[in-house]
């Protein structure tokens, strides 16, 4: 028996209202089917089911506000009931990690084994008093930084850590509270962005790397390519950029993934999120799933489809909860450079400015070239500038050979 | 013919910028900054117009269609050529 639970679509989401079911008890569903529609701070979202089976019970009622992680429906898995994941009830904060994406689930299931190995190999060095205090305060010594010689943890380190932890938890509570209050006022998207960005700014030590990319080759190729395409199949620069980012990430995967539990978890799937601004204000970040494996044409149709659905509603739950990296692109009317704020728990954000004609040194003389400023925001806990630089080099190389994208 | 084209353009503009007062829009104002529409909105609008009027919009003309006036002129020209 599988339980279909309210998915978490962002680190700050607590609950959502079930607008309607698209299925009834007795219906057969396949992995990826849309079984219902929920109203969230990101607009109306279609929720997908993650297993094959038969719906045996619809627990949540239409119109009901359902907390993240609560059971919405019961599904009888196809012949392998014991393998179907049944999620125990926990606090919403812990749940979000489990339901985020299949890729992340893999990482999480692998984690205990790694931790066990680390425990055997190196138990943190700590004074006996520090150990006792840590036990009293229920603190994991592995997370504490020792100030003694050779990194030995003393009592004061444990106490300082405990104090910080309490402050963090209070902050989280305040954020959750702010979201609750704002929901009542109908401003939830703004508040949700505020909460995520405040968390990012508070917790993520950002570093910024900036480079200019010569877009002559890419734009000429695009223009030639578009001559042979009808209007509705034409390629726009952001589609090229998404594909180039995905390809570059296959070469520098360190920027693709999440910083959770004080460690970097590189994701295998490259899901490129891109910020779509909404006319009524605010933005949503749908992701093109497995962008590295898709052709430029597949990316084109995903992109057009998702931008339209982002603005009209009906993004799918997986599309807005799976991004492993985010792109923000200001388009043709924006500023020339954008220094973005990383969307936690991701570890990198790429800001693309407006492509403008600028003077550049080309083959020993001065030329005027269409130029794109790219700013990479990286999480310094997860990577260093060296990695970021390597990524920007690869990205540049991708865009110099658009025909290979 | 021109009135028809005008209505069709405005219908598709209304789809991407529902709250804009299109009656106030001047013929030679740039659509992007005036209505705050981006390249995707513009793309969706042009796809809609080209489907409805059954006109191909060549790549080299696409970039020039930035005002109500230029779009109208282009479409009138295409209509005359094909019809």
Tab-separated table of C-alpha atoms in Angstrom:
chain	number	residue	atom	x	y	z
A	1	UNK	CA	0.000	0.000	0.000
A	2	UNK	CA	1.492	3.363	-0.971
A	3	UNK	CA	0.552	6.660	0.468
A	4	UNK	CA	0.398	9.686	-1.726
A	5	UNK	CA	1.428	12.665	0.360
A	6	UNK	CA	1.222	16.413	-0.099
A	7	UNK	CA	4.531	17.206	-1.832
A	8	UNK	CA	6.827	19.983	-0.701
A	9	UNK	CA	7.404	22.381	-3.563
A	10	UNK	CA	9.922	24.604	-1.868
A	11	UNK	CA	11.785	24.851	1.391
A	12	UNK	CA	9.281	27.281	2.821
A	13	UNK	CA	6.054	25.538	1.827
A	14	UNK	CA	3.959	24.323	4.758
A	15	UNK	CA	0.605	23.474	3.257
A	16	UNK	CA	-1.556	23.776	0.153
A	17	UNK	CA	-5.222	23.681	-0.670
A	18	UNK	CA	-6.522	20.743	-2.676
A	19	UNK	CA	-8.617	22.272	-5.426
A	20	UNK	CA	-9.746	19.090	-7.144
A	21	UNK	CA	-8.986	15.441	-7.723
A	22	UNK	CA	-8.644	14.170	-11.282
A	23	UNK	CA	-9.038	10.566	-10.161
A	24	UNK	CA	-11.523	8.436	-8.239
A	25	UNK	CA	-11.097	5.364	-6.075
A	26	UNK	CA	-10.635	2.385	-8.367
A	27	UNK	CA	-8.766	4.343	-11.061
A	28	UNK	CA	-5.507	2.900	-12.326
A	29	UNK	CA	-2.643	5.392	-12.339
A	30	UNK	CA	0.813	5.364	-13.851
A	31	UNK	CA	3.941	7.092	-12.587
A	32	UNK	CA	3.841	10.699	-13.822
A	33	UNK	CA	0.036	10.907	-14.149
A	34	UNK	CA	-1.526	14.109	-12.897
A	35	UNK	CA	-3.976	13.111	-10.226
A	36	UNK	CA	-5.017	16.436	-8.763
A	37	UNK	CA	-4.652	20.174	-8.595
A	38	UNK	CA	-3.441	22.188	-5.620
A	39	UNK	CA	-3.306	25.904	-4.885
A	40	UNK	CA	0.070	26.989	-3.530
A	41	UNK	CA	2.043	30.176	-3.139
A	42	UNK	CA	3.419	29.345	-6.581
A	43	UNK	CA	0.002	29.345	-8.172
A	44	UNK	CA	-2.125	26.394	-9.260
A	45	UNK	CA	0.005	23.274	-9.522
A	46	UNK	CA	-0.798	19.872	-11.006
A	47	UNK	CA	0.387	17.085	-8.738
A	48	UNK	CA	1.866	13.926	-10.201
A	49	UNK	CA	1.911	10.456	-8.785
A	50	UNK	CA	5.258	8.688	-8.375
A	51	UNK	CA	4.245	5.060	-8.693
A	52	UNK	CA	2.026	2.777	-10.714
A	53	UNK	CA	-1.030	1.369	-8.988
A	54	UNK	CA	-4.712	1.673	-8.223
A	55	UNK	CA	-6.225	4.464	-6.147
A	56	UNK	CA	-7.932	2.820	-3.212
A	57	UNK	CA	-8.857	5.863	-1.158
A	58	UNK	CA	-8.938	9.626	-1.489
A	59	UNK	CA	-8.129	10.849	2.005
A	60	UNK	CA	-8.010	14.605	1.391
A	61	UNK	CA	-11.217	16.364	0.442
A	62	UNK	CA	-11.471	18.942	-2.308
A	63	UNK	CA	-11.226	22.381	-0.756
A	64	UNK	CA	-9.231	21.101	2.212
A	65	UNK	CA	-5.959	22.703	3.262
A	66	UNK	CA	-3.448	19.872	3.570
A	67	UNK	CA	-0.086	20.188	5.388
A	68	UNK	CA	3.050	19.121	3.533
A	69	UNK	CA	3.714	15.446	4.172
A	70	UNK	CA	0.127	14.538	5.062
A	71	UNK	CA	-1.468	11.585	3.313
A	72	UNK	CA	-3.734	12.724	0.475
A	73	UNK	CA	-4.568	9.375	-1.074
A	74	UNK	CA	-3.827	5.680	-0.732
A	75	UNK	CA	-2.514	3.803	-3.736
A	76	UNK	CA	-2.300	0.052	-4.096
A	77	UNK	CA	1.071	-0.452	-5.776
A	78	UNK	CA	1.235	-2.895	-8.659
A	79	UNK	CA	2.236	-6.235	-7.195
A	80	UNK	CA	5.092	-4.921	-5.120
A	81	UNK	CA	3.422	-3.457	-2.125
A	82	UNK	CA	6.424	-3.988	0.095
A	83	UNK	CA	8.590	-1.777	-2.062
A	84	UNK	CA	6.206	1.137	-2.016
A	85	UNK	CA	7.537	3.847	0.134
A	86	UNK	CA	5.375	4.623	3.133
A	87	UNK	CA	6.399	7.823	4.721
A	88	UNK	CA	6.065	8.013	8.488
A	89	UNK	CA	4.693	11.221	9.910
A	90	UNK	CA	7.390	13.674	10.800
A	91	UNK	CA	7.754	17.405	11.052
A	92	UNK	CA	7.351	19.215	7.727
A	93	UNK	CA	10.946	20.412	7.898
A	94	UNK	CA	12.322	16.905	7.687
A	95	UNK	CA	9.812	15.798	5.129
A	96	UNK	CA	10.749	18.215	2.423
A	97	UNK	CA	14.010	16.429	1.833
A	98	UNK	CA	12.368	13.112	1.238
A	99	UNK	CA	9.807	14.202	-1.284
A	100	UNK	CA	11.906	16.648	-3.235
A	101	UNK	CA	12.891	14.421	-6.121
A	102	UNK	CA	13.847	10.907	-6.943
A	103	UNK	CA	17.430	11.970	-7.398
A	104	UNK	CA	17.645	13.395	-3.943
A	105	UNK	CA	15.973	10.402	-2.399
A	106	UNK	CA	18.810	8.340	-3.730
A	107	UNK	CA	21.335	10.565	-2.069
A	108	UNK	CA	19.486	10.396	1.204
A	109	UNK	CA	19.178	6.650	1.189
A	110	UNK	CA	22.873	6.400	0.566
A	111	UNK	CA	23.744	8.742	3.407
A	112	UNK	CA	23.491	6.498	6.469
A	113	UNK	CA	26.086	4.143	5.007
A	114	UNK	CA	28.492	6.989	4.456
A	115	UNK	CA	27.928	8.332	7.944
A	116	UNK	CA	28.509	4.959	9.457
A	117	UNK	CA	31.795	4.680	7.651
A	118	UNK	CA	32.836	8.090	8.882
A	119	UNK	CA	31.939	7.207	12.465
A	120	UNK	CA	34.088	4.136	12.406
A	121	UNK	CA	36.962	5.922	10.813
A	122	UNK	CA	36.987	9.077	12.822
A	123	UNK	CA	35.068	9.817	15.938
A	124	UNK	CA	35.274	13.566	16.606
A	125	UNK	CA	37.986	14.536	19.047
A	126	UNK	CA	36.355	16.021	22.136
A	127	UNK	CA	36.980	16.458	25.831
A	128	UNK	CA	34.941	14.194	28.134
A	129	UNK	CA	33.135	17.244	29.525
A	130	UNK	CA	32.251	18.387	25.999
A	131	UNK	CA	30.838	14.929	25.284
A	132	UNK	CA	28.662	15.027	28.380
A	133	UNK	CA	27.357	18.529	27.610
A	134	UNK	CA	26.682	17.521	24.014
A	135	UNK	CA	24.681	14.540	25.203
A	136	UNK	CA	22.670	16.710	27.637
A	137	UNK	CA	21.903	19.271	24.936
A	138	UNK	CA	21.243	16.548	22.341
A	139	UNK	CA	23.927	17.828	19.975
A	140	UNK	CA	25.717	15.826	17.329
A	141	UNK	CA	29.441	16.356	17.974
A	142	UNK	CA	30.259	15.724	14.331
A	143	UNK	CA	28.619	19.041	13.473
A	144	UNK	CA	30.610	21.039	16.031
A	145	UNK	CA	33.847	22.752	15.095
A	146	UNK	CA	36.507	22.327	17.754
A	147	UNK	CA	38.684	25.237	18.832
A	148	UNK	CA	41.312	23.167	20.671
A	149	UNK	CA	44.560	21.805	19.286
A	150	UNK	CA	44.000	19.412	16.385
A	151	UNK	CA	40.353	20.439	16.295
A	152	UNK	CA	39.506	19.034	19.719
A	153	UNK	CA	36.035	20.051	20.809
A	154	UNK	CA	35.702	21.722	24.203
A	155	UNK	CA	32.632	22.488	26.282
A	156	UNK	CA	32.488	26.115	25.094
A	157	UNK	CA	32.376	24.943	21.424
A	158	UNK	CA	29.385	22.752	22.159
A	159	UNK	CA	27.618	25.541	24.016
A	160	UNK	CA	28.290	28.062	21.246
A	161	UNK	CA	26.954	25.568	18.701
A	162	UNK	CA	23.819	24.986	20.774
A	163	UNK	CA	23.193	28.700	21.011
A	164	UNK	CA	23.497	29.149	17.243
A	165	UNK	CA	21.221	26.193	16.658
A	166	UNK	CA	18.510	27.667	18.871
A	167	UNK	CA	18.808	31.003	17.069
A	168	UNK	CA	18.481	29.245	13.711
A	169	UNK	CA	15.421	27.330	14.846
A	170	UNK	CA	13.770	30.493	16.142
A	171	UNK	CA	14.477	32.142	12.817
A	172	UNK	CA	12.936	29.235	10.912
A	173	UNK	CA	9.870	29.431	13.116
A	174	UNK	CA	9.557	33.139	12.453
A	175	UNK	CA	9.774	32.503	8.725
A	176	UNK	CA	7.079	29.856	8.919
A	177	UNK	CA	4.961	32.197	10.971
A	178	UNK	CA	5.451	35.003	8.457
A	179	UNK	CA	4.276	32.680	5.723
A	180	UNK	CA	1.188	31.646	7.685
A	181	UNK	CA	0.235	35.219	8.389
A	182	UNK	CA	0.872	36.302	4.825
A	183	UNK	CA	-1.263	33.487	3.455
A	184	UNK	CA	-4.179	34.852	5.390
A	185	UNK	CA	-3.505	38.194	3.786
A	186	UNK	CA	-3.236	36.738	0.311
A	187	UNK	CA	0.348	37.835	-0.263
A	188	UNK	CA	1.889	34.434	0.060
A	189	UNK	CA	4.081	34.409	-3.031
A	190	UNK	CA	5.830	37.626	-1.996
A	191	UNK	CA	6.299	36.300	1.529
A	192	UNK	CA	7.513	32.971	0.277
A	193	UNK	CA	10.145	34.665	-1.882
A	194	UNK	CA	11.038	36.883	1.070
A	195	UNK	CA	11.520	33.872	3.316
A	196	UNK	CA	13.633	31.896	0.844
A	197	UNK	CA	15.809	34.865	-0.072
A	198	UNK	CA	16.297	35.917	3.561
A	199	UNK	CA	17.331	32.395	4.432
A	200	UNK	CA	19.741	32.382	1.499
A	201	UNK	CA	21.247	35.705	2.409
A	202	UNK	CA	21.617	34.717	6.027
A	203	UNK	CA	23.025	31.235	5.543
A	204	UNK	CA	24.806	31.082	2.204
A	205	UNK	CA	28.224	32.717	1.910
A	206	UNK	CA	27.934	33.763	-1.733
A	207	UNK	CA	30.898	34.310	-4.008
A	208	UNK	CA	30.452	35.957	-7.382
A	209	UNK	CA	32.370	35.369	-10.619
A	210	UNK	CA	31.720	37.420	-13.667
A	211	UNK	CA	32.677	36.970	-17.280
A	212	UNK	CA	31.711	38.302	-20.704
A	213	UNK	CA	30.865	35.835	-23.435
A	214	UNK	CA	31.124	36.683	-27.120
A	215	UNK	CA	27.748	35.703	-28.559
A	216	UNK	CA	28.498	36.318	-32.235
A	217	UNK	CA	28.772	32.646	-33.151
A	218	UNK	CA	25.702	31.687	-31.127
A	219	UNK	CA	23.453	34.448	-32.457
A	220	UNK	CA	24.520	33.942	-36.069
A	221	UNK	CA	23.875	30.231	-35.797
A	222	UNK	CA	20.493	30.933	-34.189
A	223	UNK	CA	19.510	33.326	-36.931
A	224	UNK	CA	20.534	30.879	-39.689
A	225	UNK	CA	18.751	28.031	-37.974
A	226	UNK	CA	15.569	30.080	-37.530
A	227	UNK	CA	15.390	30.915	-41.226
A	228	UNK	CA	14.382	27.331	-41.875
A	229	UNK	CA	11.880	27.151	-39.058
A	230	UNK	CA	8.248	28.291	-38.881
A	231	UNK	CA	7.558	30.947	-36.244
A	232	UNK	CA	6.309	28.498	-33.638
A	233	UNK	CA	9.461	26.336	-33.860
A	234	UNK	CA	12.030	29.119	-33.634
A	235	UNK	CA	14.785	29.117	-31.075
A	236	UNK	CA	15.339	31.969	-28.629
A	237	UNK	CA	18.631	32.735	-26.853
A	238	UNK	CA	17.456	31.506	-23.411
A	239	UNK	CA	16.914	28.012	-24.849
A	240	UNK	CA	20.533	27.912	-26.030
A	241	UNK	CA	21.699	29.163	-22.647
A	242	UNK	CA	19.784	26.461	-20.772
A	243	UNK	CA	21.270	23.748	-22.964
A	244	UNK	CA	24.777	25.209	-22.686
A	245	UNK	CA	24.493	25.371	-18.880
A	246	UNK	CA	23.306	21.765	-18.720
A	247	UNK	CA	26.167	20.558	-20.945
A	248	UNK	CA	28.758	22.529	-18.965
A	249	UNK	CA	27.414	20.996	-15.734
A	250	UNK	CA	28.154	17.515	-17.050
A	251	UNK	CA	31.794	18.613	-17.096
A	252	UNK	CA	31.698	20.469	-13.768
A	253	UNK	CA	29.034	18.622	-11.738
A	254	UNK	CA	30.162	20.189	-8.448
A	255	UNK	CA	27.719	23.050	-8.977
A	256	UNK	CA	24.755	20.780	-9.602
A	257	UNK	CA	23.016	19.724	-6.417
A	258	UNK	CA	22.114	20.649	-2.889
A	259	UNK	CA	23.796	21.718	0.312
A	260	UNK	CA	21.954	19.794	3.008
A	261	UNK	CA	22.992	18.511	6.428
A	262	UNK	CA	26.240	20.452	6.266
A	263	UNK	CA	27.412	18.628	3.177
A	264	UNK	CA	27.293	18.926	-0.581
A	265	UNK	CA	25.166	16.363	-2.377
A	266	UNK	CA	25.899	16.335	-6.080
A	267	UNK	CA	22.830	15.329	-8.062
A	268	UNK	CA	23.022	13.021	-11.037
A	269	UNK	CA	20.032	14.536	-12.833
A	270	UNK	CA	20.643	17.993	-14.235
A	271	UNK	CA	17.400	19.912	-13.771
A	272	UNK	CA	17.853	23.496	-14.875
A	273	UNK	CA	15.435	25.885	-13.194
A	274	UNK	CA	14.767	29.231	-14.779
A	275	UNK	CA	13.064	32.189	-13.153
A	276	UNK	CA	9.857	33.291	-14.869
A	277	UNK	CA	8.515	36.637	-13.746
A	278	UNK	CA	4.778	37.004	-13.482
A	279	UNK	CA	2.767	40.016	-14.557
A	280	UNK	CA	1.004	40.292	-11.232
A	281	UNK	CA	4.424	40.396	-9.537
A	282	UNK	CA	6.602	37.655	-8.108
A	283	UNK	CA	8.191	34.766	-9.947
A	284	UNK	CA	8.191	31.018	-10.229
A	285	UNK	CA	11.094	28.740	-11.098
A	286	UNK	CA	10.069	25.734	-13.178
A	287	UNK	CA	12.865	23.330	-14.126
A	288	UNK	CA	13.637	21.590	-17.377
A	289	UNK	CA	14.260	18.072	-16.156
A	290	UNK	CA	17.342	16.205	-17.408
A	291	UNK	CA	18.246	19.144	-19.623
A	292	UNK	CA	21.633	17.606	-20.468
A	293	UNK	CA	19.944	14.601	-22.055
A	294	UNK	CA	17.445	16.603	-24.088
A	295	UNK	CA	17.901	17.954	-27.581
A	296	UNK	CA	17.684	21.666	-28.221
A	297	UNK	CA	14.249	21.099	-29.755
A	298	UNK	CA	13.010	19.264	-26.685
A	299	UNK	CA	14.320	22.106	-24.544
A	300	UNK	CA	12.562	24.591	-26.817
A	301	UNK	CA	9.193	22.926	-26.470
A	302	UNK	CA	9.604	22.401	-22.690
A	303	UNK	CA	10.595	26.030	-22.281
A	304	UNK	CA	7.673	27.476	-24.254
A	305	UNK	CA	5.254	25.129	-22.530
A	306	UNK	CA	6.553	25.894	-19.037
A	307	UNK	CA	6.690	29.661	-19.432
A	308	UNK	CA	3.088	29.581	-20.630
A	309	UNK	CA	1.987	27.339	-17.789
A	310	UNK	CA	3.997	29.356	-15.252
A	311	UNK	CA	1.932	32.378	-16.235
A	312	UNK	CA	-1.419	30.650	-16.619
A	313	UNK	CA	-1.133	28.031	-13.873
A	314	UNK	CA	-0.818	24.230	-14.075
A	315	UNK	CA	2.885	23.699	-13.599
A	316	UNK	CA	3.496	20.167	-12.404
A	317	UNK	CA	4.701	19.505	-8.880
A	318	UNK	CA	7.923	17.898	-10.084
A	319	UNK	CA	8.693	20.819	-12.326
A	320	UNK	CA	8.825	23.343	-9.517
A	321	UNK	CA	10.495	21.250	-6.858
A	322	UNK	CA	13.324	19.588	-8.739
A	323	UNK	CA	15.705	22.334	-9.902
A	324	UNK	CA	19.329	21.493	-9.127
A	325	UNK	CA	20.590	24.897	-10.312
A	326	UNK	CA	18.801	28.116	-11.269
A	327	UNK	CA	19.184	30.552	-14.127
A	328	UNK	CA	17.905	34.074	-14.028
A	329	UNK	CA	17.888	35.850	-17.337
A	330	UNK	CA	16.785	39.424	-17.701
A	331	UNK	CA	16.010	39.095	-21.383
A	332	UNK	CA	16.443	41.697	-24.038
A	333	UNK	CA	15.171	44.650	-22.054
A	334	UNK	CA	16.877	44.027	-18.737
A	335	UNK	CA	20.069	45.238	-17.154
A	336	UNK	CA	23.447	44.157	-18.466
A	337	UNK	CA	24.402	42.224	-15.346
A	338	UNK	CA	22.547	40.455	-12.591
A	339	UNK	CA	24.074	39.318	-9.283
A	340	UNK	CA	21.596	36.722	-8.119
A	341	UNK	CA	20.731	35.195	-4.782
A	342	UNK	CA	21.043	31.412	-4.604
A	343	UNK	CA	17.799	29.504	-4.038
A	344	UNK	CA	18.489	27.171	-1.115
A	345	UNK	CA	19.351	24.329	-0.882
A	346	UNK	CA	20.865	24.761	-4.364
A	347	UNK	CA	24.503	25.870	-4.479
A	348	UNK	CA	24.712	28.001	-7.608
A	349	UNK	CA	22.745	30.537	-9.561
A	350	UNK	CA	23.596	31.946	-12.961
A	351	UNK	CA	22.623	35.458	-13.887
A	352	UNK	CA	22.445	36.329	-17.583
A	353	UNK	CA	22.157	39.985	-18.516
A	354	UNK	CA	20.962	41.570	-21.715
A	355	UNK	CA	23.020	40.780	-24.822
A	356	UNK	CA	24.400	44.097	-26.075
A	357	UNK	CA	26.909	45.172	-28.700
A	358	UNK	CA	30.161	46.025	-26.960
A	359	UNK	CA	33.694	46.715	-28.069
A	360	UNK	CA	35.961	43.718	-27.627
A	361	UNK	CA	39.465	42.827	-28.624
A	362	UNK	CA	39.060	40.236	-31.382
A	363	UNK	CA	42.114	38.640	-32.995
A	364	UNK	CA	44.378	41.550	-32.126
A	365	UNK	CA	42.066	44.349	-33.197
A	366	UNK	CA	39.021	46.064	-31.822
A	367	UNK	CA	35.698	44.693	-32.879
A	368	UNK	CA	32.082	45.240	-31.930
A	369	UNK	CA	30.484	42.016	-30.787
A	370	UNK	CA	27.205	40.999	-29.241
A	371	UNK	CA	28.248	40.330	-25.654
A	372	UNK	CA	26.588	38.528	-22.800
A	373	UNK	CA	27.627	39.168	-19.202
A	374	UNK	CA	27.319	36.092	-17.055
A	375	UNK	CA	27.542	36.253	-13.280
A	376	UNK	CA	27.849	33.021	-11.355
A	377	UNK	CA	26.772	33.114	-7.713
A	378	UNK	CA	28.283	30.166	-5.882
A	379	UNK	CA	27.805	28.826	-2.361
A	380	UNK	CA	31.282	29.050	-0.843
A	381	UNK	CA	30.481	26.258	1.601
A	382	UNK	CA	30.048	23.871	-1.325
A	383	UNK	CA	32.561	25.066	-3.904
A	384	UNK	CA	35.415	27.492	-4.395
A	385	UNK	CA	36.048	30.103	-7.034
A	386	UNK	CA	38.298	27.710	-8.910
A	387	UNK	CA	35.380	25.377	-9.600
A	388	UNK	CA	33.187	28.306	-10.571
A	389	UNK	CA	35.819	29.569	-12.997
A	390	UNK	CA	36.154	26.174	-14.604
A	391	UNK	CA	32.400	26.075	-15.077
A	392	UNK	CA	32.325	29.500	-16.756
A	393	UNK	CA	35.118	28.425	-19.104
A	394	UNK	CA	33.148	25.330	-20.115
A	395	UNK	CA	30.012	27.407	-20.563
A	396	UNK	CA	31.856	29.799	-22.844
A	397	UNK	CA	33.221	26.887	-24.863
A	398	UNK	CA	29.704	25.466	-25.286
A	399	UNK	CA	28.384	28.765	-26.614
A	400	UNK	CA	31.204	29.106	-29.145
A	401	UNK	CA	29.968	25.902	-30.812
A	402	UNK	CA	26.214	26.286	-30.897
A	403	UNK	CA	25.914	23.705	-33.664
A	404	UNK	CA	27.019	21.018	-31.192
A	405	UNK	CA	24.477	21.931	-28.526
B	1	UNK	CA	-8.940	44.717	-43.914
B	2	UNK	CA	-6.890	47.022	-41.720
B	3	UNK	CA	-9.525	47.054	-39.001
B	4	UNK	CA	-9.531	43.262	-38.955
B	5	UNK	CA	-5.788	43.130	-38.598
B	6	UNK	CA	-5.941	45.724	-35.857
B	7	UNK	CA	-8.510	43.685	-33.938
B	8	UNK	CA	-6.521	40.486	-34.324
B	9	UNK	CA	-3.244	42.065	-33.151
B	10	UNK	CA	-4.982	43.573	-30.144
B	11	UNK	CA	-6.679	40.306	-29.307
B	12	UNK	CA	-3.303	38.550	-29.132
B	13	UNK	CA	-1.723	41.441	-27.269
B	14	UNK	CA	-4.539	41.260	-24.749
B	15	UNK	CA	-3.730	37.582	-24.168
B	16	UNK	CA	-0.166	38.344	-23.082
B	17	UNK	CA	-0.901	41.659	-21.348
B	18	UNK	CA	-4.459	41.296	-20.068
B	19	UNK	CA	-4.458	44.370	-17.844
B	20	UNK	CA	-3.048	46.819	-20.400
B	21	UNK	CA	-5.312	49.495	-21.842
B	22	UNK	CA	-4.685	48.875	-25.523
B	23	UNK	CA	-6.815	51.819	-26.631
B	24	UNK	CA	-4.192	54.109	-25.126
B	25	UNK	CA	-1.404	52.418	-27.071
B	26	UNK	CA	0.100	54.663	-29.742
B	27	UNK	CA	0.903	53.131	-33.122
B	28	UNK	CA	4.624	53.864	-32.973
B	29	UNK	CA	5.275	52.997	-29.327
B	30	UNK	CA	7.588	50.047	-28.740
B	31	UNK	CA	5.447	47.214	-27.433
B	32	UNK	CA	8.053	45.664	-25.133
B	33	UNK	CA	8.760	48.570	-22.799
B	34	UNK	CA	5.295	50.139	-23.091
B	35	UNK	CA	3.345	47.026	-22.163
B	36	UNK	CA	6.152	45.363	-20.182
B	37	UNK	CA	6.082	42.226	-22.308
B	38	UNK	CA	9.163	40.060	-22.695
B	39	UNK	CA	10.513	38.057	-25.616
B	40	UNK	CA	8.404	35.008	-24.690
B	41	UNK	CA	5.204	37.073	-24.594
B	42	UNK	CA	6.168	38.566	-27.916
B	43	UNK	CA	6.906	35.126	-29.327
B	44	UNK	CA	3.534	33.798	-28.136
B	45	UNK	CA	1.774	36.785	-29.634
B	46	UNK	CA	3.469	36.388	-33.024
B	47	UNK	CA	2.791	32.644	-33.090
B	48	UNK	CA	-0.881	33.365	-32.378
B	49	UNK	CA	-1.126	36.011	-35.073
B	50	UNK	CA	0.683	33.952	-37.696
B	51	UNK	CA	-1.560	30.947	-37.003
B	52	UNK	CA	-4.749	32.976	-37.154
B	53	UNK	CA	-3.848	34.859	-40.324
B	54	UNK	CA	-1.947	31.962	-41.902
B	55	UNK	CA	1.067	34.179	-42.531
B	56	UNK	CA	4.689	33.145	-42.344
B	57	UNK	CA	6.868	35.661	-40.548
B	58	UNK	CA	10.393	35.429	-41.962
B	59	UNK	CA	13.231	35.480	-39.460
B	60	UNK	CA	14.682	38.676	-40.928
B	61	UNK	CA	11.394	40.547	-40.426
B	62	UNK	CA	10.708	39.190	-36.948
B	63	UNK	CA	13.176	41.510	-35.213
B	64	UNK	CA	11.728	44.592	-36.914
B	65	UNK	CA	8.191	44.045	-35.675
B	66	UNK	CA	8.353	46.112	-32.522
B	67	UNK	CA	5.423	48.505	-32.776
B	68	UNK	CA	1.742	48.216	-33.585
B	69	UNK	CA	2.417	50.174	-36.755
B	70	UNK	CA	5.234	47.949	-38.007
B	71	UNK	CA	3.265	44.773	-37.321
B	72	UNK	CA	0.209	46.168	-39.090
B	73	UNK	CA	2.237	47.228	-42.111
B	74	UNK	CA	3.937	43.883	-42.321
B	75	UNK	CA	0.677	41.952	-42.090
B	76	UNK	CA	-1.113	44.168	-44.626
B	77	UNK	CA	1.779	43.661	-47.020
B	78	UNK	CA	1.729	39.875	-46.549
B	79	UNK	CA	-2.050	39.823	-47.041
B	80	UNK	CA	-1.759	41.755	-50.301
B	81	UNK	CA	1.051	39.534	-51.573
B	82	UNK	CA	-0.750	36.311	-50.827
B	83	UNK	CA	-4.220	37.456	-51.717
